[in-house]
Amino acid sequence: TSLSGTDKVAKATRNQLAYADTILMNKIDLVKEDKIKSLKTALRQLNPVPVQLTIRSQVKDLHKLLSLQAYKPDAAEAAIQQALEQPSSSHSHSHGHGHGHGHAHVHGEKCAHGCDDRPHVR
């Protein structure tokens, strides 16, 4: 299993996985065990931080999944920094944080990019 690729979807996927705090792998009953192990290894190389959850065919305990409260920015940043400082045989470059986070408002004429002023949120 490889997380390589050059198209925009592959790059966006790698960025999301690199900064994920939880990775949910659904319908693993449809995939051979060796492929699952290979994927888990590739994910750990890309991001050693997240909790990896595997589900057979459907989420039976959705409350448990939604109440993880897994995101801890300080711990995530420290682990990401540590991972970036360690040499890797499979990656010779670092991954940038190339995606937005819930940019949920419309910019007015006087609203700068990156503004998170609550009155603008719709």
PDB file of C-alpha atoms in Angstrom:
ATOM      1  CA  THR A   1       0.000   0.000   0.000  1.00  0.00           C
ATOM      2  CA  SER A   2       1.355   3.368  -0.939  1.00  0.00           C
ATOM      3  CA  LEU A   3       0.310   6.846   0.015  1.00  0.00           C
ATOM      4  CA  SER A   4       2.279   8.275  -2.879  1.00  0.00           C
ATOM      5  CA  GLY A   5       0.809   9.998  -5.870  1.00  0.00           C
ATOM      6  CA  THR A   6       1.091  13.297  -7.634  1.00  0.00           C
ATOM      7  CA  ASP A   7      -2.474  14.279  -8.386  1.00  0.00           C
ATOM      8  CA  LYS A   8      -4.333  16.869  -6.307  1.00  0.00           C
ATOM      9  CA  VAL A   9      -6.473  14.265  -4.540  1.00  0.00           C
ATOM     10  CA  ALA A  10      -3.413  12.262  -3.428  1.00  0.00           C
ATOM     11  CA  LYS A  11      -1.705  15.407  -2.135  1.00  0.00           C
ATOM     12  CA  ALA A  12      -4.817  16.559  -0.279  1.00  0.00           C
ATOM     13  CA  THR A  13      -5.245  13.089   1.207  1.00  0.00           C
ATOM     14  CA  ARG A  14      -1.649  13.022   2.451  1.00  0.00           C
ATOM     15  CA  ASN A  15      -2.046  16.480   3.991  1.00  0.00           C
ATOM     16  CA  GLN A  16      -5.223  15.468   5.797  1.00  0.00           C
ATOM     17  CA  LEU A  17      -3.637  12.245   7.074  1.00  0.00           C
ATOM     18  CA  ALA A  18      -0.434  14.016   8.138  1.00  0.00           C
ATOM     19  CA  TYR A  19      -2.402  16.266  10.500  1.00  0.00           C
ATOM     20  CA  ALA A  20      -5.179  13.888  11.544  1.00  0.00           C
ATOM     21  CA  ASP A  21      -5.742  13.105  15.199  1.00  0.00           C
ATOM     22  CA  THR A  22      -7.969  10.111  14.406  1.00  0.00           C
ATOM     23  CA  ILE A  23      -8.043   7.899  11.322  1.00  0.00           C
ATOM     24  CA  LEU A  24     -11.119   5.760  10.743  1.00  0.00           C
ATOM     25  CA  MET A  25     -10.773   2.798   8.401  1.00  0.00           C
ATOM     26  CA  ASN A  26     -14.226   1.515   7.511  1.00  0.00           C
ATOM     27  CA  LYS A  27     -15.335  -1.711   5.811  1.00  0.00           C
ATOM     28  CA  ILE A  28     -12.053  -3.484   6.512  1.00  0.00           C
ATOM     29  CA  ASP A  29     -13.863  -6.789   6.128  1.00  0.00           C
ATOM     30  CA  LEU A  30     -13.710  -6.161   2.368  1.00  0.00           C
ATOM     31  CA  VAL A  31      -9.894  -5.916   2.348  1.00  0.00           C
ATOM     32  CA  LYS A  32      -7.263  -8.624   2.837  1.00  0.00           C
ATOM     33  CA  GLU A  33      -5.441  -8.556   6.187  1.00  0.00           C
ATOM     34  CA  ASP A  34      -2.010  -8.006   4.606  1.00  0.00           C
ATOM     35  CA  LYS A  35      -3.308  -4.879   2.840  1.00  0.00           C
ATOM     36  CA  ILE A  36      -4.685  -3.528   6.130  1.00  0.00           C
ATOM     37  CA  LYS A  37      -1.330  -4.108   7.869  1.00  0.00           C
ATOM     38  CA  SER A  38       0.489  -2.428   4.994  1.00  0.00           C
ATOM     39  CA  LEU A  39      -1.846   0.572   5.122  1.00  0.00           C
ATOM     40  CA  LYS A  40      -1.430   0.918   8.897  1.00  0.00           C
ATOM     41  CA  THR A  41       2.356   0.874   8.484  1.00  0.00           C
ATOM     42  CA  ALA A  42       2.220   3.552   5.770  1.00  0.00           C
ATOM     43  CA  LEU A  43      -0.095   5.688   7.915  1.00  0.00           C
ATOM     44  CA  ARG A  44       2.233   5.412  10.945  1.00  0.00           C
ATOM     45  CA  GLN A  45       5.174   6.548   8.783  1.00  0.00           C
ATOM     46  CA  LEU A  46       3.201   9.556   7.587  1.00  0.00           C
ATOM     47  CA  ASN A  47       1.749  10.434  11.001  1.00  0.00           C
ATOM     48  CA  PRO A  48       2.605   8.560  14.204  1.00  0.00           C
ATOM     49  CA  VAL A  49       0.125  10.576  16.312  1.00  0.00           C
ATOM     50  CA  PRO A  50      -3.441   9.526  15.471  1.00  0.00           C
ATOM     51  CA  VAL A  51      -5.637   6.885  16.961  1.00  0.00           C
ATOM     52  CA  GLN A  52      -6.375   4.327  14.240  1.00  0.00           C
ATOM     53  CA  LEU A  53      -9.873   2.883  14.440  1.00  0.00           C
ATOM     54  CA  THR A  54     -10.977  -0.015  12.273  1.00  0.00           C
ATOM     55  CA  ILE A  55     -14.588  -0.917  11.615  1.00  0.00           C
ATOM     56  CA  ARG A  56     -15.911  -3.980   9.826  1.00  0.00           C
ATOM     57  CA  SER A  57     -18.993  -2.828   7.943  1.00  0.00           C
ATOM     58  CA  GLN A  58     -20.755  -0.118   9.888  1.00  0.00           C
ATOM     59  CA  VAL A  59     -20.366   2.112  12.919  1.00  0.00           C
ATOM     60  CA  LYS A  60     -22.243   0.427  15.744  1.00  0.00           C
ATOM     61  CA  ASP A  61     -21.276   2.838  18.519  1.00  0.00           C
ATOM     62  CA  LEU A  62     -21.412   6.240  16.856  1.00  0.00           C
ATOM     63  CA  HIS A  63     -21.485   8.032  20.227  1.00  0.00           C
ATOM     64  CA  LYS A  64     -18.109   6.529  21.138  1.00  0.00           C
ATOM     65  CA  LEU A  65     -16.647   7.693  17.844  1.00  0.00           C
ATOM     66  CA  LEU A  66     -18.066  11.213  18.087  1.00  0.00           C
ATOM     67  CA  SER A  67     -17.045  11.699  21.724  1.00  0.00           C
ATOM     68  CA  LEU A  68     -13.347  10.846  21.347  1.00  0.00           C
ATOM     69  CA  GLN A  69     -12.222  14.402  22.156  1.00  0.00           C
ATOM     70  CA  ALA A  70      -8.929  13.342  20.658  1.00  0.00           C
ATOM     71  CA  TYR A  71      -7.603  16.657  19.409  1.00  0.00           C
ATOM     72  CA  LYS A  72      -4.923  18.068  21.687  1.00  0.00           C
ATOM     73  CA  PRO A  73      -3.041  20.761  19.733  1.00  0.00           C
ATOM     74  CA  ASP A  74       0.044  20.898  21.971  1.00  0.00           C
ATOM     75  CA  ALA A  75       0.580  17.132  21.932  1.00  0.00           C
ATOM     76  CA  ALA A  76      -0.069  16.942  18.195  1.00  0.00           C
ATOM     77  CA  GLU A  77       2.377  19.744  17.378  1.00  0.00           C
ATOM     78  CA  ALA A  78       5.101  18.202  19.569  1.00  0.00           C
ATOM     79  CA  ALA A  79       4.665  14.766  17.982  1.00  0.00           C
ATOM     80  CA  ILE A  80       4.589  16.205  14.463  1.00  0.00           C
ATOM     81  CA  GLN A  81       7.746  18.231  15.138  1.00  0.00           C
ATOM     82  CA  GLN A  82       9.475  15.138  16.533  1.00  0.00           C
ATOM     83  CA  ALA A  83       8.444  13.085  13.487  1.00  0.00           C
ATOM     84  CA  LEU A  84       9.723  15.782  11.115  1.00  0.00           C
ATOM     85  CA  GLU A  85      13.098  15.889  12.885  1.00  0.00           C
ATOM     86  CA  GLN A  86      13.660  12.138  12.552  1.00  0.00           C
ATOM     87  CA  PRO A  87      15.181  10.931   9.278  1.00  0.00           C
ATOM     88  CA  SER A  88      12.957   8.618   7.294  1.00  0.00           C
ATOM     89  CA  SER A  89      14.018   6.110   4.684  1.00  0.00           C
ATOM     90  CA  SER A  90      10.749   6.463   2.794  1.00  0.00           C
ATOM     91  CA  HIS A  91      10.336  10.251   2.943  1.00  0.00           C
ATOM     92  CA  SER A  92      13.047  12.781   2.252  1.00  0.00           C
ATOM     93  CA  HIS A  93      10.794  15.812   2.515  1.00  0.00           C
ATOM     94  CA  SER A  94       8.392  17.300   5.007  1.00  0.00           C
ATOM     95  CA  HIS A  95       4.703  17.781   4.404  1.00  0.00           C
ATOM     96  CA  GLY A  96       3.296  21.284   4.541  1.00  0.00           C
ATOM     97  CA  HIS A  97       0.030  22.141   6.129  1.00  0.00           C
ATOM     98  CA  GLY A  98      -1.632  22.923   2.802  1.00  0.00           C
ATOM     99  CA  HIS A  99      -5.312  22.981   3.612  1.00  0.00           C
ATOM    100  CA  GLY A 100      -7.806  25.272   5.309  1.00  0.00           C
ATOM    101  CA  HIS A 101      -9.777  24.736   8.462  1.00  0.00           C
ATOM    102  CA  GLY A 102     -13.470  25.589   8.342  1.00  0.00           C
ATOM    103  CA  HIS A 103     -13.133  28.978   6.723  1.00  0.00           C
ATOM    104  CA  ALA A 104     -16.832  29.554   7.361  1.00  0.00           C
ATOM    105  CA  HIS A 105     -17.417  33.200   6.590  1.00  0.00           C
ATOM    106  CA  VAL A 106     -17.576  35.497   3.607  1.00  0.00           C
ATOM    107  CA  HIS A 107     -14.891  38.159   3.296  1.00  0.00           C
ATOM    108  CA  GLY A 108     -16.138  41.716   3.080  1.00  0.00           C
ATOM    109  CA  GLU A 109     -14.134  44.535   1.562  1.00  0.00           C
ATOM    110  CA  LYS A 110     -12.337  45.212   4.872  1.00  0.00           C
ATOM    111  CA  CYS A 111     -11.972  41.588   5.981  1.00  0.00           C
ATOM    112  CA  ALA A 112      -8.464  40.175   5.503  1.00  0.00           C
ATOM    113  CA  HIS A 113      -7.762  36.567   4.570  1.00  0.00           C
ATOM    114  CA  GLY A 114      -7.468  34.482   7.709  1.00  0.00           C
ATOM    115  CA  CYS A 115      -9.981  36.586   9.598  1.00  0.00           C
ATOM    116  CA  ASP A 116     -11.851  34.551  12.187  1.00  0.00           C
ATOM    117  CA  ASP A 117     -14.035  37.330  13.530  1.00  0.00           C
ATOM    118  CA  ARG A 118     -17.148  35.605  14.934  1.00  0.00           C
ATOM    119  CA  PRO A 119     -19.690  38.199  13.660  1.00  0.00           C
ATOM    120  CA  HIS A 120     -18.795  37.151  10.107  1.00  0.00           C
ATOM    121  CA  VAL A 121     -19.576  33.471  10.651  1.00  0.00           C
ATOM    122  CA  ARG A 122     -22.808  32.450   8.957  1.00  0.00           C
TER     123      ARG A 122
END
